[in-house]
């Protein structure tokens, strides 16, 4: 910025100033992800800030030297290796953040059915996009600067500013339901003996328990509730949520979110095959069976059936005409 504004022409001593602030981006964002994620109760990894703080401190000390001394130091091998090591470390933290978000998403899918602003998709996109920008930034140091590369770099920076500002304002902390709901029915003395007995029985009858959960879902139609969580199912059935999650994962071979969406899609197929579905739009059918948005309904429907709701309905209509 100082060079673009030609300030360094008037004040050449500002040519070499601490420039490692950008390397704090991934470590700080990693701490932010830790704070809002489902693992927020765990101790934050403040150690990720240490390398950047050390480099910034050294650069600050160097910046107070005379211009001649600064120019000599900035050309030394150790100084450049220090700066490059800090950049590489920051990018490694970026990759760690991506894996952390994936781990968070798996846990969220075992507890919630509505994943909007809970699966941290935008955060993963932000990190990956910023990693690409960082890589381009490194490449820029080894090739001749040109207008189009500068323009591309600027546009990409605008995109990440949008992601971090607009999406960040909408983001909220995601609660770990298994840890924070301490007053649920399965923790009370009234249900204690029943839970112990149920857990012992179900250790030998996992498949039976899965069928029981399925029967309960069909009879109570809990899946029609858009923001259904595993805690609500747990409290209504009197079974520990971890037990339910384990059964769905081991016997059903899917997470809680996908399991509930299966019932919703089956309900949607009933709508699409019946006359009452003719009075509703495809989006309306999705909302009626428990989906919060058209996009999530389409995504889940295609995942479970291999086709879209429109195509599914058209195939049914064609088969009726042929018959």
Short mmCIF file of C-alpha atoms in Angstrom, two decimals:
data_model
loop_
_atom_site.label_atom_id
_atom_site.label_comp_id
_atom_site.label_asym_id
_atom_site.label_seq_id
_atom_site.Cartn_x
_atom_site.Cartn_y
_atom_site.Cartn_z
CA UNK A 1 0.00 0.00 0.00
CA UNK A 2 2.83 2.36 0.85
CA UNK A 3 4.44 1.65 -2.51
CA UNK A 4 1.19 2.03 -4.45
CA UNK A 5 0.57 5.42 -2.80
CA UNK A 6 4.21 6.42 -3.59
CA UNK A 7 4.77 7.22 0.08
CA UNK A 8 8.02 5.25 0.07
CA UNK A 9 9.40 7.63 -2.57
CA UNK A 10 9.16 10.50 -0.12
CA UNK A 11 10.01 8.43 2.95
CA UNK A 12 12.43 5.67 1.81
CA UNK A 13 12.88 4.48 5.40
CA UNK A 14 9.36 3.03 5.15
CA UNK A 15 10.41 0.61 2.41
CA UNK A 16 11.26 -2.07 4.95
CA UNK A 17 8.62 -2.34 7.67
CA UNK A 18 7.08 -5.33 9.51
CA UNK A 19 5.20 -7.24 6.78
CA UNK A 20 4.20 -10.48 8.51
CA UNK A 21 0.73 -9.38 9.62
CA UNK A 22 -0.83 -11.32 6.73
CA UNK A 23 0.68 -14.49 8.17
CA UNK A 24 -1.55 -14.06 11.23
CA UNK A 25 -4.62 -14.64 9.04
CA UNK A 26 -4.72 -18.44 9.15
CA UNK A 27 -3.73 -18.78 12.85
CA UNK A 28 -6.33 -16.19 13.90
CA UNK A 29 -9.00 -17.76 11.72
CA UNK A 30 -8.12 -21.19 13.15
CA UNK A 31 -8.79 -19.80 16.65
CA UNK A 32 -12.06 -18.30 15.39
CA UNK A 33 -13.15 -21.65 13.96
CA UNK A 34 -12.30 -23.32 17.26
CA UNK A 35 -14.43 -20.78 19.13
CA UNK A 36 -17.58 -21.16 17.03
CA UNK A 37 -17.29 -24.88 16.30
CA UNK A 38 -19.00 -27.72 18.11
CA UNK A 39 -15.70 -28.31 19.96
CA UNK A 40 -15.70 -24.77 21.43
CA UNK A 41 -15.45 -26.08 24.99
CA UNK A 42 -11.95 -27.32 24.31
CA UNK A 43 -8.91 -25.17 25.08
CA UNK A 44 -8.01 -22.82 22.23
CA UNK A 45 -4.66 -23.36 20.50
CA UNK A 46 -3.09 -19.95 21.11
CA UNK A 47 0.34 -21.43 20.37
CA UNK A 48 -0.35 -20.99 16.65
CA UNK A 49 0.23 -17.25 17.11
CA UNK A 50 3.74 -17.66 18.56
CA UNK A 51 5.77 -18.06 15.31
CA UNK A 52 4.09 -15.04 13.74
CA UNK A 53 4.59 -12.97 16.90
CA UNK A 54 8.30 -13.84 16.97
CA UNK A 55 8.81 -12.93 13.30
CA UNK A 56 6.80 -9.71 13.68
CA UNK A 57 8.86 -8.73 16.73
CA UNK A 58 12.14 -9.29 14.86
CA UNK A 59 10.84 -7.32 11.88
CA UNK A 60 9.78 -4.51 14.19
CA UNK A 61 13.25 -4.29 15.72
CA UNK A 62 14.83 -4.29 12.26
CA UNK A 63 12.45 -1.54 11.07
CA UNK A 64 13.88 0.88 13.65
CA UNK A 65 17.38 0.55 12.22
CA UNK A 66 18.85 2.91 9.67
CA UNK A 67 17.87 2.39 6.04
CA UNK A 68 21.35 1.09 5.15
CA UNK A 69 21.28 -1.49 7.97
CA UNK A 70 17.75 -2.56 7.10
CA UNK A 71 18.65 -3.12 3.47
CA UNK A 72 21.60 -5.27 4.43
CA UNK A 73 19.58 -7.35 6.90
CA UNK A 74 16.67 -7.78 4.48
CA UNK A 75 19.04 -9.34 1.94
CA UNK A 76 20.50 -11.91 4.35
CA UNK A 77 19.60 -15.57 3.99
CA UNK A 78 18.43 -16.03 7.59
CA UNK A 79 16.04 -13.08 7.35
CA UNK A 80 14.41 -14.35 4.16
CA UNK A 81 14.25 -17.92 5.45
CA UNK A 82 12.57 -16.66 8.62
CA UNK A 83 9.96 -14.79 6.59
CA UNK A 84 9.34 -17.75 4.25
CA UNK A 85 9.12 -20.20 7.18
CA UNK A 86 6.46 -18.01 8.76
CA UNK A 87 4.45 -18.02 5.51
CA UNK A 88 4.72 -21.81 5.19
CA UNK A 89 3.74 -22.30 8.85
CA UNK A 90 0.70 -20.07 8.36
CA UNK A 91 -0.40 -22.05 5.30
CA UNK A 92 0.03 -25.33 7.21
CA UNK A 93 -2.35 -23.95 9.85
CA UNK A 94 -4.74 -23.22 6.98
CA UNK A 95 -4.72 -26.88 5.93
CA UNK A 96 -5.18 -27.94 9.58
CA UNK A 97 -8.21 -25.62 9.74
CA UNK A 98 -9.78 -27.40 6.74
CA UNK A 99 -9.40 -30.79 8.47
CA UNK A 100 -10.75 -29.31 11.71
CA UNK A 101 -13.86 -28.03 9.89
CA UNK A 102 -14.40 -31.48 8.32
CA UNK A 103 -14.19 -33.05 11.79
CA UNK A 104 -16.66 -30.47 13.10
CA UNK A 105 -19.07 -31.14 10.23
CA UNK A 106 -19.15 -34.88 10.94
CA UNK A 107 -20.05 -34.21 14.58
CA UNK A 108 -22.74 -31.68 13.61
CA UNK A 109 -24.33 -34.15 11.20
CA UNK A 110 -24.68 -36.60 14.10
CA UNK A 111 -26.65 -34.09 16.18
CA UNK A 112 -28.60 -31.74 13.89
CA UNK A 113 -30.89 -32.08 10.88
CA UNK A 114 -30.80 -28.40 9.92
CA UNK A 115 -27.19 -27.66 8.96
CA UNK A 116 -27.65 -24.07 7.80
CA UNK A 117 -24.88 -21.94 9.39
CA UNK A 118 -23.82 -25.02 11.37
CA UNK A 119 -21.66 -27.04 8.95
CA UNK A 120 -19.22 -24.09 8.43
CA UNK A 121 -19.15 -24.61 4.65
CA UNK A 122 -18.39 -20.95 4.05
CA UNK A 123 -15.41 -21.16 6.41
CA UNK A 124 -13.95 -24.08 4.49
CA UNK A 125 -14.46 -22.16 1.23
CA UNK A 126 -12.80 -19.12 2.79
CA UNK A 127 -9.73 -21.06 3.91
CA UNK A 128 -9.29 -22.91 0.60
CA UNK A 129 -9.77 -19.70 -1.39
CA UNK A 130 -7.30 -17.85 0.84
CA UNK A 131 -4.76 -20.66 0.50
CA UNK A 132 -4.99 -20.24 -3.28
CA UNK A 133 -4.46 -16.48 -2.90
CA UNK A 134 -1.47 -17.10 -0.62
CA UNK A 135 0.05 -19.44 -3.19
CA UNK A 136 -0.45 -16.83 -5.93
CA UNK A 137 1.13 -14.27 -3.61
CA UNK A 138 4.22 -16.46 -3.27
CA UNK A 139 4.38 -17.01 -7.04
CA UNK A 140 4.21 -13.23 -7.58
CA UNK A 141 7.58 -12.91 -5.87
CA UNK A 142 9.24 -15.05 -8.55
CA UNK A 143 7.62 -13.70 -11.71
CA UNK A 144 7.35 -10.30 -13.29
CA UNK A 145 4.37 -8.31 -12.06
CA UNK A 146 1.73 -7.53 -14.69
CA UNK A 147 -1.63 -5.79 -14.73
CA UNK A 148 -3.78 -8.91 -15.15
CA UNK A 149 -2.11 -10.80 -12.31
CA UNK A 150 -2.48 -7.74 -10.08
CA UNK A 151 -6.16 -7.44 -11.09
CA UNK A 152 -6.80 -11.16 -10.40
CA UNK A 153 -5.12 -10.88 -7.02
CA UNK A 154 -7.22 -7.81 -6.13
CA UNK A 155 -10.51 -9.44 -7.17
CA UNK A 156 -9.75 -12.55 -5.12
CA UNK A 157 -9.01 -10.37 -2.11
CA UNK A 158 -12.40 -8.68 -2.48
CA UNK A 159 -14.05 -12.13 -2.49
CA UNK A 160 -12.42 -13.22 0.78
CA UNK A 161 -13.32 -9.88 2.39
CA UNK A 162 -16.95 -10.55 1.44
CA UNK A 163 -16.82 -14.08 2.85
CA UNK A 164 -15.29 -13.06 6.17
CA UNK A 165 -17.47 -9.98 6.70
CA UNK A 166 -20.97 -10.88 5.45
CA UNK A 167 -20.87 -14.56 6.36
CA UNK A 168 -19.06 -13.83 9.60
CA UNK A 169 -21.86 -11.54 10.76
CA UNK A 170 -24.41 -14.33 10.23
CA UNK A 171 -22.31 -17.02 11.93
CA UNK A 172 -23.09 -18.08 15.49
CA UNK A 173 -21.60 -20.56 17.90
CA UNK A 174 -22.65 -24.19 17.43
CA UNK A 175 -23.55 -25.97 20.63
CA UNK A 176 -22.41 -29.49 21.36
CA UNK A 177 -25.74 -30.93 22.46
CA UNK A 178 -24.23 -33.96 24.11
CA UNK A 179 -22.22 -31.86 26.52
CA UNK A 180 -24.31 -28.78 27.16
CA UNK A 181 -27.77 -30.24 27.67
CA UNK A 182 -27.19 -31.38 31.24
CA UNK A 183 -30.79 -31.30 32.38
CA UNK A 184 -32.32 -33.65 29.84
CA UNK A 185 -34.47 -36.56 30.86
CA UNK A 186 -31.78 -39.20 30.57
CA UNK A 187 -29.74 -37.44 33.31
CA UNK A 188 -32.51 -37.39 35.90
CA UNK A 189 -32.89 -39.88 38.71
CA UNK A 190 -36.34 -40.84 37.42
CA UNK A 191 -34.88 -42.26 34.21
CA UNK A 192 -31.50 -43.43 35.51
CA UNK A 193 -32.46 -47.06 36.10
CA UNK A 194 -34.40 -47.22 32.87
CA UNK A 195 -31.45 -45.91 30.85
CA UNK A 196 -29.03 -48.38 32.41
CA UNK A 197 -31.41 -51.21 31.61
CA UNK A 198 -32.01 -50.00 28.05
CA UNK A 199 -28.28 -49.61 27.37
CA UNK A 200 -27.54 -53.12 28.62
CA UNK A 201 -30.31 -54.62 26.51
CA UNK A 202 -29.39 -52.70 23.38
CA UNK A 203 -25.72 -53.71 23.53
CA UNK A 204 -26.91 -57.14 22.36
CA UNK A 205 -29.75 -55.92 20.17
CA UNK A 206 -28.37 -53.06 18.07
CA UNK A 207 -30.41 -53.97 15.04
CA UNK A 208 -33.57 -54.20 17.15
CA UNK A 209 -32.87 -50.73 18.49
CA UNK A 210 -32.44 -49.33 14.99
CA UNK A 211 -35.82 -50.80 14.04
CA UNK A 212 -37.31 -49.31 17.17
CA UNK A 213 -35.94 -45.86 16.24
CA UNK A 214 -37.30 -46.28 12.73
CA UNK A 215 -40.76 -47.26 14.00
CA UNK A 216 -40.75 -44.32 16.39
CA UNK A 217 -39.83 -41.93 13.57
CA UNK A 218 -42.62 -43.23 11.35
CA UNK A 219 -45.25 -43.17 14.06
CA UNK A 220 -44.36 -39.76 15.54
CA UNK A 221 -43.19 -38.21 12.24
CA UNK A 222 -40.51 -36.23 14.10
CA UNK A 223 -38.61 -35.82 10.85
CA UNK A 224 -41.20 -33.27 9.70
CA UNK A 225 -39.71 -30.80 12.19
CA UNK A 226 -37.16 -28.72 10.22
CA UNK A 227 -34.76 -28.08 13.12
CA UNK A 228 -34.98 -31.52 14.71
CA UNK A 229 -31.96 -32.45 16.82
CA UNK A 230 -30.76 -35.76 18.20
CA UNK A 231 -31.44 -34.45 21.71
CA UNK A 232 -35.18 -34.23 21.02
CA UNK A 233 -35.25 -37.81 19.73
CA UNK A 234 -33.19 -38.87 22.74
CA UNK A 235 -35.51 -37.25 25.27
CA UNK A 236 -38.68 -38.59 23.66
CA UNK A 237 -37.32 -42.14 23.46
CA UNK A 238 -35.46 -42.09 26.77
CA UNK A 239 -32.21 -43.22 25.14
CA UNK A 240 -28.85 -41.48 25.42
CA UNK A 241 -28.07 -39.44 22.26
CA UNK A 242 -24.64 -41.03 21.91
CA UNK A 243 -26.33 -44.43 21.89
CA UNK A 244 -28.71 -43.33 19.13
CA UNK A 245 -25.88 -41.83 17.12
CA UNK A 246 -23.77 -44.96 17.50
CA UNK A 247 -26.59 -47.23 16.33
CA UNK A 248 -27.41 -45.05 13.32
CA UNK A 249 -23.73 -44.90 12.37
CA UNK A 250 -22.92 -48.58 12.92
CA UNK A 251 -26.16 -50.26 11.83
CA UNK A 252 -27.59 -47.63 9.50
CA UNK A 253 -24.20 -46.77 7.96
CA UNK A 254 -24.99 -43.04 7.96
CA UNK A 255 -25.04 -40.00 10.22
CA UNK A 256 -28.08 -38.59 12.02
CA UNK A 257 -28.65 -35.86 9.44
CA UNK A 258 -28.69 -38.30 6.49
CA UNK A 259 -30.86 -40.74 8.46
CA UNK A 260 -33.57 -38.14 9.11
CA UNK A 261 -33.39 -36.86 5.55
CA UNK A 262 -34.12 -40.40 4.32
CA UNK A 263 -37.55 -40.28 6.01
CA UNK A 264 -38.16 -36.80 4.62
CA UNK A 265 -37.34 -37.93 1.08
CA UNK A 266 -39.64 -40.96 1.41
CA UNK A 267 -42.41 -38.60 2.57
CA UNK A 268 -41.66 -36.30 -0.38
CA UNK A 269 -41.93 -39.23 -2.79
CA UNK A 270 -45.41 -39.94 -1.41
CA UNK A 271 -46.37 -36.32 -2.14
CA UNK A 272 -44.92 -36.51 -5.66
CA UNK A 273 -46.85 -39.71 -6.40
CA UNK A 274 -50.19 -38.48 -5.02
CA UNK A 275 -52.77 -35.97 -6.15
CA UNK A 276 -52.11 -33.68 -3.18
CA UNK A 277 -48.64 -33.10 -4.54
CA UNK A 278 -50.13 -31.55 -7.68
CA UNK A 279 -51.31 -28.56 -5.64
CA UNK A 280 -47.83 -27.84 -4.30
CA UNK A 281 -44.65 -26.65 -5.93
CA UNK A 282 -41.57 -28.83 -5.54
CA UNK A 283 -40.21 -26.27 -3.08
CA UNK A 284 -43.50 -26.41 -1.18
CA UNK A 285 -43.26 -30.19 -0.92
CA UNK A 286 -39.73 -29.86 0.47
CA UNK A 287 -40.92 -27.46 3.16
CA UNK A 288 -43.86 -29.73 4.01
CA UNK A 289 -41.57 -32.70 4.66
CA UNK A 290 -39.15 -30.79 6.91
CA UNK A 291 -36.57 -29.05 4.71
CA UNK A 292 -35.82 -25.40 5.38
CA UNK A 293 -34.84 -24.47 1.84
CA UNK A 294 -35.22 -25.57 -1.77
CA UNK A 295 -31.47 -26.14 -2.15
CA UNK A 296 -31.18 -28.52 0.81
CA UNK A 297 -34.26 -30.44 -0.41
CA UNK A 298 -32.82 -30.84 -3.92
CA UNK A 299 -29.41 -31.87 -2.59
CA UNK A 300 -30.84 -34.49 -0.22
CA UNK A 301 -33.33 -35.81 -2.79
CA UNK A 302 -30.65 -36.32 -5.43
CA UNK A 303 -28.34 -37.94 -2.90
CA UNK A 304 -30.96 -40.50 -1.86
CA UNK A 305 -32.64 -41.15 -5.23
CA UNK A 306 -30.00 -40.26 -7.83
CA UNK A 307 -32.39 -37.87 -9.55
CA UNK A 308 -34.12 -34.52 -8.97
CA UNK A 309 -37.68 -34.07 -7.65
CA UNK A 310 -38.76 -32.68 -11.05
CA UNK A 311 -37.43 -35.67 -12.96
CA UNK A 312 -38.88 -38.08 -10.42
CA UNK A 313 -42.35 -36.53 -10.80
CA UNK A 314 -42.09 -36.42 -14.59
CA UNK A 315 -41.15 -40.11 -14.70
CA UNK A 316 -44.19 -40.93 -12.58
CA UNK A 317 -46.47 -38.86 -14.83
CA UNK A 318 -45.09 -40.55 -17.95
CA UNK A 319 -45.56 -44.03 -16.46
CA UNK A 320 -49.19 -43.18 -15.56
CA UNK A 321 -49.88 -41.98 -19.11
CA UNK A 322 -48.32 -45.12 -20.58
CA UNK A 323 -50.39 -47.34 -18.31
#
